[in-house]
C-alpha positions as CSV (number, residue, x, y, z in Angstrom):
1,X,0.0,0.0,0.0
2,X,1.3,3.4,-1.0
3,X,1.2,6.2,1.6
4,X,1.4,9.8,0.5
5,X,2.8,12.4,3.0
6,X,2.1,16.0,2.3
7,X,4.6,18.5,3.6
8,X,3.6,22.2,4.1
9,X,6.8,23.9,3.2
10,X,5.2,27.3,4.0
11,X,4.6,26.4,7.7
12,X,7.6,28.3,9.0
13,X,6.9,31.3,6.8
14,X,3.2,31.5,7.9
15,X,4.3,31.3,11.5
16,X,6.7,34.2,11.0
17,X,4.1,36.2,9.2
18,X,1.7,35.7,12.1
19,X,4.3,36.9,14.6
20,X,4.9,40.0,12.5
21,X,1.2,40.8,12.4
22,X,0.9,40.4,16.1
23,X,3.9,42.7,16.6
24,X,2.4,45.3,14.4
25,X,-0.9,45.2,16.2
26,X,0.8,45.5,19.6
27,X,3.0,48.4,18.4
28,X,-0.1,50.2,17.1
29,X,-1.9,49.6,20.3
30,X,0.8,51.0,22.5
31,X,1.4,53.9,20.0
32,X,-2.3,54.8,20.1
33,X,-2.3,54.5,23.9
34,X,0.6,56.9,24.1
35,X,-1.0,59.3,21.7
36,X,-4.3,59.2,23.6
37,X,-2.5,59.7,27.0
38,X,-0.5,62.5,25.6
39,X,3.0,63.6,26.3
40,X,4.4,65.9,29.0
41,X,5.9,69.0,27.4
42,X,8.2,71.3,29.5
43,X,9.1,74.8,28.6
44,X,12.7,75.9,28.3
45,X,14.2,77.9,31.2
46,X,13.5,81.1,29.4
47,X,10.1,80.4,27.9
48,X,8.5,82.5,25.2
49,X,5.2,82.4,23.2
50,X,3.1,79.3,23.9
51,X,2.7,78.4,20.2
52,X,6.4,78.8,19.4
53,X,8.5,75.7,19.1
54,X,11.5,77.4,20.6
55,X,9.6,77.8,23.8
56,X,9.5,74.1,24.6
57,X,12.1,71.5,25.2
58,X,12.4,69.3,22.1
59,X,10.8,72.0,19.9
60,X,7.3,70.6,20.2
61,X,4.3,72.8,21.1
62,X,1.9,71.1,23.5
63,X,-1.0,69.5,21.7
64,X,-4.6,69.4,23.1
65,X,-3.9,65.9,24.5
66,X,-0.6,66.9,26.1
67,X,0.4,68.1,29.6
68,X,2.3,71.4,29.8
69,X,4.8,72.4,32.5
70,X,6.1,76.0,32.8
71,X,9.6,75.6,34.1
72,X,11.2,77.5,37.0
73,X,12.4,80.9,35.7
74,X,10.4,80.7,32.5
75,X,7.7,83.1,31.3
76,X,5.3,81.6,28.8
77,X,2.9,84.0,27.0
78,X,-0.3,83.0,25.2
79,X,-0.6,84.8,21.9
80,X,-3.4,82.7,20.7
81,X,-6.0,80.3,22.2
82,X,-4.5,77.1,23.6
83,X,-5.7,73.8,25.1
84,X,-3.9,71.2,27.2
85,X,-4.8,68.4,29.6
86,X,-2.8,69.2,32.7
87,X,-1.1,72.6,33.2
88,X,1.5,73.1,35.9
89,X,3.3,76.4,36.6
90,X,6.4,75.5,38.6
91,X,7.6,77.8,41.5
92,X,9.4,80.7,39.9
93,X,7.7,80.2,36.6
94,X,5.2,82.6,35.0
95,X,2.2,82.0,32.8
96,X,0.5,85.0,31.1
97,X,-2.7,84.4,29.2
98,X,-3.2,88.2,28.5
99,X,-6.4,88.4,26.3
100,X,-6.4,84.8,25.1
101,X,-8.3,81.7,26.1
102,X,-6.6,78.8,27.9
103,X,-8.6,75.6,28.2
104,X,-7.4,73.1,30.7
105,X,-9.3,69.8,30.5
106,X,-7.5,68.2,33.4
107,X,-5.7,69.5,36.5
108,X,-4.4,73.1,36.8
109,X,-1.7,73.9,39.4
110,X,-0.1,77.3,39.7
111,X,2.9,77.1,42.0
112,X,4.4,80.2,40.5
113,X,2.7,83.3,38.9
114,X,-0.4,83.6,36.7
115,X,-1.3,86.8,34.9
116,X,-4.3,87.7,32.8
117,X,-6.2,90.7,31.5
118,X,-9.4,90.2,29.6
119,X,-8.6,86.6,28.7
120,X,-10.5,83.5,29.8
121,X,-9.5,80.4,31.8
122,X,-11.7,77.3,31.1
123,X,-11.3,74.6,33.8
124,X,-12.6,71.1,33.2
125,X,-10.8,69.4,36.0
126,X,-9.4,70.2,39.5
127,X,-7.7,73.5,40.3
128,X,-5.3,72.5,43.1
129,X,-3.7,75.8,43.7
130,X,-3.8,79.3,42.2
131,X,-0.6,80.6,43.7
132,X,0.3,84.2,43.0
133,X,-2.1,85.5,40.4
134,X,-3.3,88.8,39.0
135,X,-6.4,88.4,36.9
136,X,-7.7,91.8,35.6
137,X,-11.0,91.2,33.9
138,X,-10.3,87.5,33.4
139,X,-13.3,85.2,33.1
140,X,-13.1,81.9,35.0
141,X,-15.3,79.2,33.4
142,X,-16.1,75.8,34.8
143,X,-16.8,73.2,32.1
144,X,-17.2,69.5,31.3
145,X,-18.8,66.7,33.3
146,X,-16.1,65.7,35.8
147,X,-16.3,66.3,39.5
148,X,-14.1,69.3,40.3
149,X,-12.3,70.8,43.4
150,X,-11.6,74.5,42.8
151,X,-9.0,76.4,44.9
152,X,-9.6,80.0,45.8
153,X,-8.9,82.8,43.5
154,X,-9.5,86.5,42.8
155,X,-10.5,88.0,39.5
156,X,-12.1,91.2,38.4
157,X,-13.9,89.2,35.7
158,X,-16.9,87.0,36.1
159,X,-17.3,83.4,37.2
160,X,-19.3,81.4,34.6
161,X,-20.6,78.0,35.4
162,X,-21.4,76.1,32.1
163,X,-20.8,72.5,33.1
164,X,-22.8,69.8,31.4
165,X,-22.6,67.4,34.3
166,X,-21.0,66.8,37.7
167,X,-20.3,69.1,40.6
168,X,-17.6,71.8,40.9
169,X,-16.9,72.5,44.6
170,X,-15.0,75.5,45.8
171,X,-12.3,74.8,48.4
172,X,-11.0,78.3,48.9
173,X,-12.4,81.8,49.0
174,X,-13.2,83.5,45.7
175,X,-13.6,87.1,44.7
176,X,-15.1,88.1,41.3
177,X,-17.1,90.7,39.4
178,X,-20.2,88.6,38.8
179,X,-21.4,85.1,38.9
180,X,-23.5,83.3,36.2
181,X,-25.0,79.9,36.6
182,X,-26.0,78.5,33.2
183,X,-25.3,74.8,33.2
184,X,-27.0,71.6,32.2
185,X,-27.1,67.9,32.9
186,X,-27.8,68.3,36.6
187,X,-24.5,70.0,37.2
188,X,-23.8,72.0,40.4
189,X,-21.5,74.7,41.6
190,X,-21.1,74.2,45.4
191,X,-19.8,77.1,47.4
192,X,-18.1,74.8,49.9
193,X,-17.8,74.8,53.6
194,X,-16.8,77.7,56.0
195,X,-15.7,79.9,53.1
196,X,-16.4,83.6,52.3
197,X,-17.0,84.6,48.7
198,X,-17.5,88.1,47.3
199,X,-18.9,89.3,44.1
200,X,-18.9,93.0,43.0
201,X,-21.2,92.1,40.1
202,X,-24.6,90.6,39.7
203,X,-25.6,87.0,40.3
204,X,-27.5,85.5,37.4
205,X,-29.3,82.2,37.9
206,X,-30.3,80.8,34.5
207,X,-30.2,77.1,34.9
208,X,-28.4,74.3,36.7
209,X,-27.8,74.6,40.5
210,X,-25.9,77.0,42.7
211,X,-25.5,75.3,46.1
212,X,-24.7,77.6,49.0
213,X,-23.1,74.8,50.9
214,X,-22.1,76.1,54.4
215,X,-20.4,79.3,53.2
216,X,-21.1,83.0,52.9
217,X,-21.7,84.8,49.6
218,X,-21.4,88.6,49.7
219,X,-23.2,90.3,46.9
220,X,-21.8,93.8,46.9
221,X,-23.1,95.4,43.7
222,X,-25.5,98.4,43.4
223,X,-27.9,97.1,40.8
224,X,-31.6,96.7,39.9
225,X,-30.7,93.0,39.1
226,X,-28.3,92.2,41.9
227,X,-29.9,88.8,42.2
228,X,-31.7,87.8,39.1
229,X,-33.0,84.8,37.1
230,X,-34.8,81.7,38.3
231,X,-34.8,81.6,42.1
232,X,-35.1,77.8,42.1
233,X,-31.5,77.5,40.7
234,X,-30.3,78.4,44.2
235,X,-30.2,75.7,46.8
236,X,-29.3,77.3,50.2
237,X,-27.8,74.5,52.2
238,X,-26.8,76.2,55.5
239,X,-25.3,79.2,53.7
240,X,-25.5,82.9,54.3
241,X,-26.1,85.4,51.5
242,X,-25.3,89.0,52.4
243,X,-26.5,91.9,50.2
244,X,-23.9,94.4,51.4
245,X,-23.5,97.1,48.8
246,X,-23.3,100.8,49.7
247,X,-26.5,101.6,47.8
248,X,-29.7,100.2,46.5
249,X,-30.0,96.6,45.5
250,X,-32.8,94.6,44.0
251,X,-33.6,90.9,44.2
252,X,-35.4,90.5,40.9
253,X,-35.5,86.7,40.8
254,X,-38.7,84.8,39.8
255,X,-39.9,82.4,41.1
256,X,-39.0,82.4,44.8
257,X,-35.5,82.0,46.2
258,X,-35.3,80.1,49.5
259,X,-32.5,81.5,51.6
260,X,-31.1,79.9,54.8
261,X,-29.5,82.9,56.4
262,X,-30.1,86.2,54.6
263,X,-28.4,89.5,55.6
264,X,-29.0,93.0,54.4
265,X,-26.2,95.3,55.4
266,X,-24.3,98.6,54.7
267,X,-26.6,101.2,53.2
268,X,-29.4,101.8,50.7
269,X,-32.8,100.2,50.1
270,X,-32.8,96.5,49.4
271,X,-35.8,95.8,47.2
272,X,-37.5,92.4,47.4
273,X,-40.9,90.9,46.5
274,X,-42.4,89.1,49.5
275,X,-43.5,86.0,47.7
276,X,-40.2,85.7,45.9
277,X,-37.9,85.8,48.9
278,X,-38.1,83.3,51.8
279,X,-35.8,83.1,54.8
280,X,-35.7,79.8,56.6
281,X,-33.2,80.5,59.4
282,X,-32.0,84.1,60.2
283,X,-32.8,87.4,58.6
284,X,-30.2,89.8,59.9
285,X,-30.7,93.5,59.5
286,X,-27.3,95.3,59.7
287,X,-25.7,98.7,59.1
288,X,-28.3,101.2,57.8
289,X,-29.9,99.0,55.2
290,X,-33.7,99.2,54.8
291,X,-36.1,96.8,53.2
292,X,-38.8,97.6,50.7
293,X,-41.0,94.7,51.8
294,X,-40.9,91.9,54.3
295,X,-39.7,88.5,53.2
296,X,-41.7,85.3,53.7
297,X,-40.5,83.7,57.0
298,X,-40.1,80.0,57.2
299,X,-41.7,78.2,60.2
300,X,-38.5,78.3,62.3
301,X,-37.1,81.6,61.1
302,X,-35.6,84.4,63.2
303,X,-35.5,88.2,62.7
304,X,-32.3,89.6,64.1
305,X,-31.3,93.3,64.5
306,X,-27.6,93.5,64.5
307,X,-26.9,97.2,64.2
308,X,-24.4,99.6,65.8
309,X,-26.5,102.7,65.0
310,X,-29.9,103.5,66.3
311,X,-32.7,102.7,63.8
312,X,-36.4,102.3,63.7
313,X,-37.7,98.9,62.9
314,X,-39.0,98.5,59.3
315,X,-41.4,96.4,57.3
316,X,-39.3,93.3,58.1
317,X,-40.9,93.2,61.6
318,X,-44.2,91.8,60.7
319,X,-47.1,91.6,63.1
320,X,-48.2,89.2,64.4
321,X,-44.8,87.5,64.3
322,X,-45.4,83.8,63.9
323,X,-42.0,82.2,63.0
324,X,-40.7,80.2,66.0
325,X,-37.3,81.9,66.1
326,X,-38.9,85.2,67.1
327,X,-37.2,88.5,67.2
328,X,-33.7,89.2,68.6
329,X,-32.2,92.6,69.3
330,X,-28.4,92.4,69.4
331,X,-25.4,94.8,69.2
332,X,-25.3,98.4,70.5
333,X,-27.7,100.3,68.2
334,X,-31.1,101.1,69.8
335,X,-34.0,99.6,67.8
336,X,-37.3,101.4,68.1
337,X,-40.6,99.8,67.3
338,X,-42.4,101.5,64.4
339,X,-45.9,100.2,65.3
340,X,-47.7,98.0,67.8
341,X,-46.3,94.5,67.8
342,X,-47.8,91.1,68.5
343,X,-46.0,87.8,69.2
344,X,-48.1,84.7,68.7
345,X,-48.1,81.9,71.2
346,X,-44.6,80.6,72.1
347,X,-42.8,83.1,69.8
348,X,-39.9,84.7,71.8
349,X,-38.5,88.2,72.0
350,X,-35.0,88.7,73.3
351,X,-32.7,91.6,74.0
352,X,-29.0,90.7,74.2
353,X,-26.4,92.2,76.6
354,X,-25.5,95.8,75.5
355,X,-28.5,96.0,73.2
356,X,-31.6,98.3,73.6
357,X,-35.2,97.9,72.4
358,X,-37.5,100.9,72.7
359,X,-41.2,100.5,72.2
360,X,-41.8,104.0,70.9
361,X,-44.8,104.0,73.2
362,X,-46.6,101.4,71.0
363,X,-48.3,98.4,72.5
364,X,-46.4,95.2,72.8
365,X,-48.1,91.9,73.1
366,X,-46.0,89.0,74.3
367,X,-47.2,85.5,73.4
368,X,-43.9,83.7,74.2
369,X,-40.9,84.2,76.5
370,X,-39.4,87.7,76.9
371,X,-35.7,87.7,77.7
372,X,-34.1,91.0,78.6
373,X,-30.3,90.9,79.1
374,X,-29.9,94.5,77.8
375,X,-32.2,97.5,78.0
376,X,-35.9,97.7,77.5
377,X,-37.3,101.2,77.2
378,X,-41.1,100.8,77.4
379,X,-42.1,104.4,78.0
380,X,-45.9,104.6,78.3
381,X,-46.5,101.4,76.3
382,X,-49.2,99.0,77.2
383,X,-47.7,95.6,77.7
384,X,-50.0,92.6,77.1
385,X,-49.1,89.0,78.2
386,X,-51.3,86.5,76.6
387,X,-51.8,83.2,74.8
388,X,-51.6,79.6,76.0
389,X,-48.0,78.6,76.8
390,X,-47.8,76.2,79.7
391,X,-44.9,78.2,81.3
392,X,-44.1,81.7,80.0
393,X,-41.0,83.5,81.2
394,X,-41.1,87.3,81.3
395,X,-38.1,89.4,82.2
396,X,-38.6,92.5,84.4
397,X,-39.4,95.8,82.8
398,X,-40.7,99.3,83.6
399,X,-43.6,101.1,81.9
400,X,-45.9,103.9,82.8
401,X,-48.6,102.2,80.7
402,X,-51.0,99.4,81.4
403,X,-49.8,95.9,82.0
404,X,-52.4,93.2,81.4
405,X,-52.6,89.4,81.3
406,X,-55.0,87.8,79.0
407,X,-53.7,84.2,79.1
408,X,-56.3,81.5,78.7
409,X,-54.0,78.7,80.0
410,X,-50.6,78.2,81.6
411,X,-48.6,80.4,83.9
């Protein structure tokens, strides 16, 4: 019987060809990974224009997928818009954006000096430190969908929130010339915890969320639109918003803004619409500011007078007062009642040490506790103690008027 054996003479060649193909695929994979990840490009020790090859070691201008480092001693100037992933300014280095736009999609860290005039800084990632910076008219914009931590900064330009997702949280105090919230995708700008932010421009609430966190926002602009847009964009948290300009300010938001702590200070008339402004914790009247109308008080709210100069109470002291925090008179300025006042059942009135409340000879009806650690000048006012508290505590006082008790229960 004859047996035929077939020999594949190309076997070795095919094996080699397969190995070559695998090597090519792997090479392309790693090359593409490198390209996607981007390179780290460092400036020369002297620097120069961002888009000049002579500015960078190796003669390569950073691409949009690259990281850029400004070397110690170098000054790099933007002469056209530029984009990079991570940007680091080393100690002793200087980055000047002038009137241009710098987009940073990753992390920005300024350990040296940052200068800008009417340019723009677009941050899509964390801002770990802003170092020494002079930003005259520079707009700061938060972009992208990533969660961001933003270090404190000062600019005479506006802060513009245009994220399409995620939350940007401030970790340091900021000062700016206006704040605009115009974001989508459920994105949030959170003012952080125990911080103090100041804007000398208007706050515009278009869409998205401005979360007050547990910080203070000072709005120090004289404007008929100091706080404008959709009131529901603001989520108060446990924040304080202070309208503290030396002049007239208007809260023109619609619909209602719910504030936690709300302060009106300095001077001028602060114009609000009652059903568009609600205070849920403390309304503090400070300086010589006056209100055009009373806000809506949340169930547990408090009206606090914290003035150093004598003033008559204004429209903010509603009667009857029904919010459970009651009315507090603090600081050294004498507060004089502008009309007869009534406190509903269990609603307290307190005068702090060093403070003075004068009745202006108007009748005062106490439905809750009255605590007087300061001075109570009752004149000839009638004082009425009424309502149904089981135990009602009334500090001593002097009046030449009638004192009456009309309680229907309790002592």
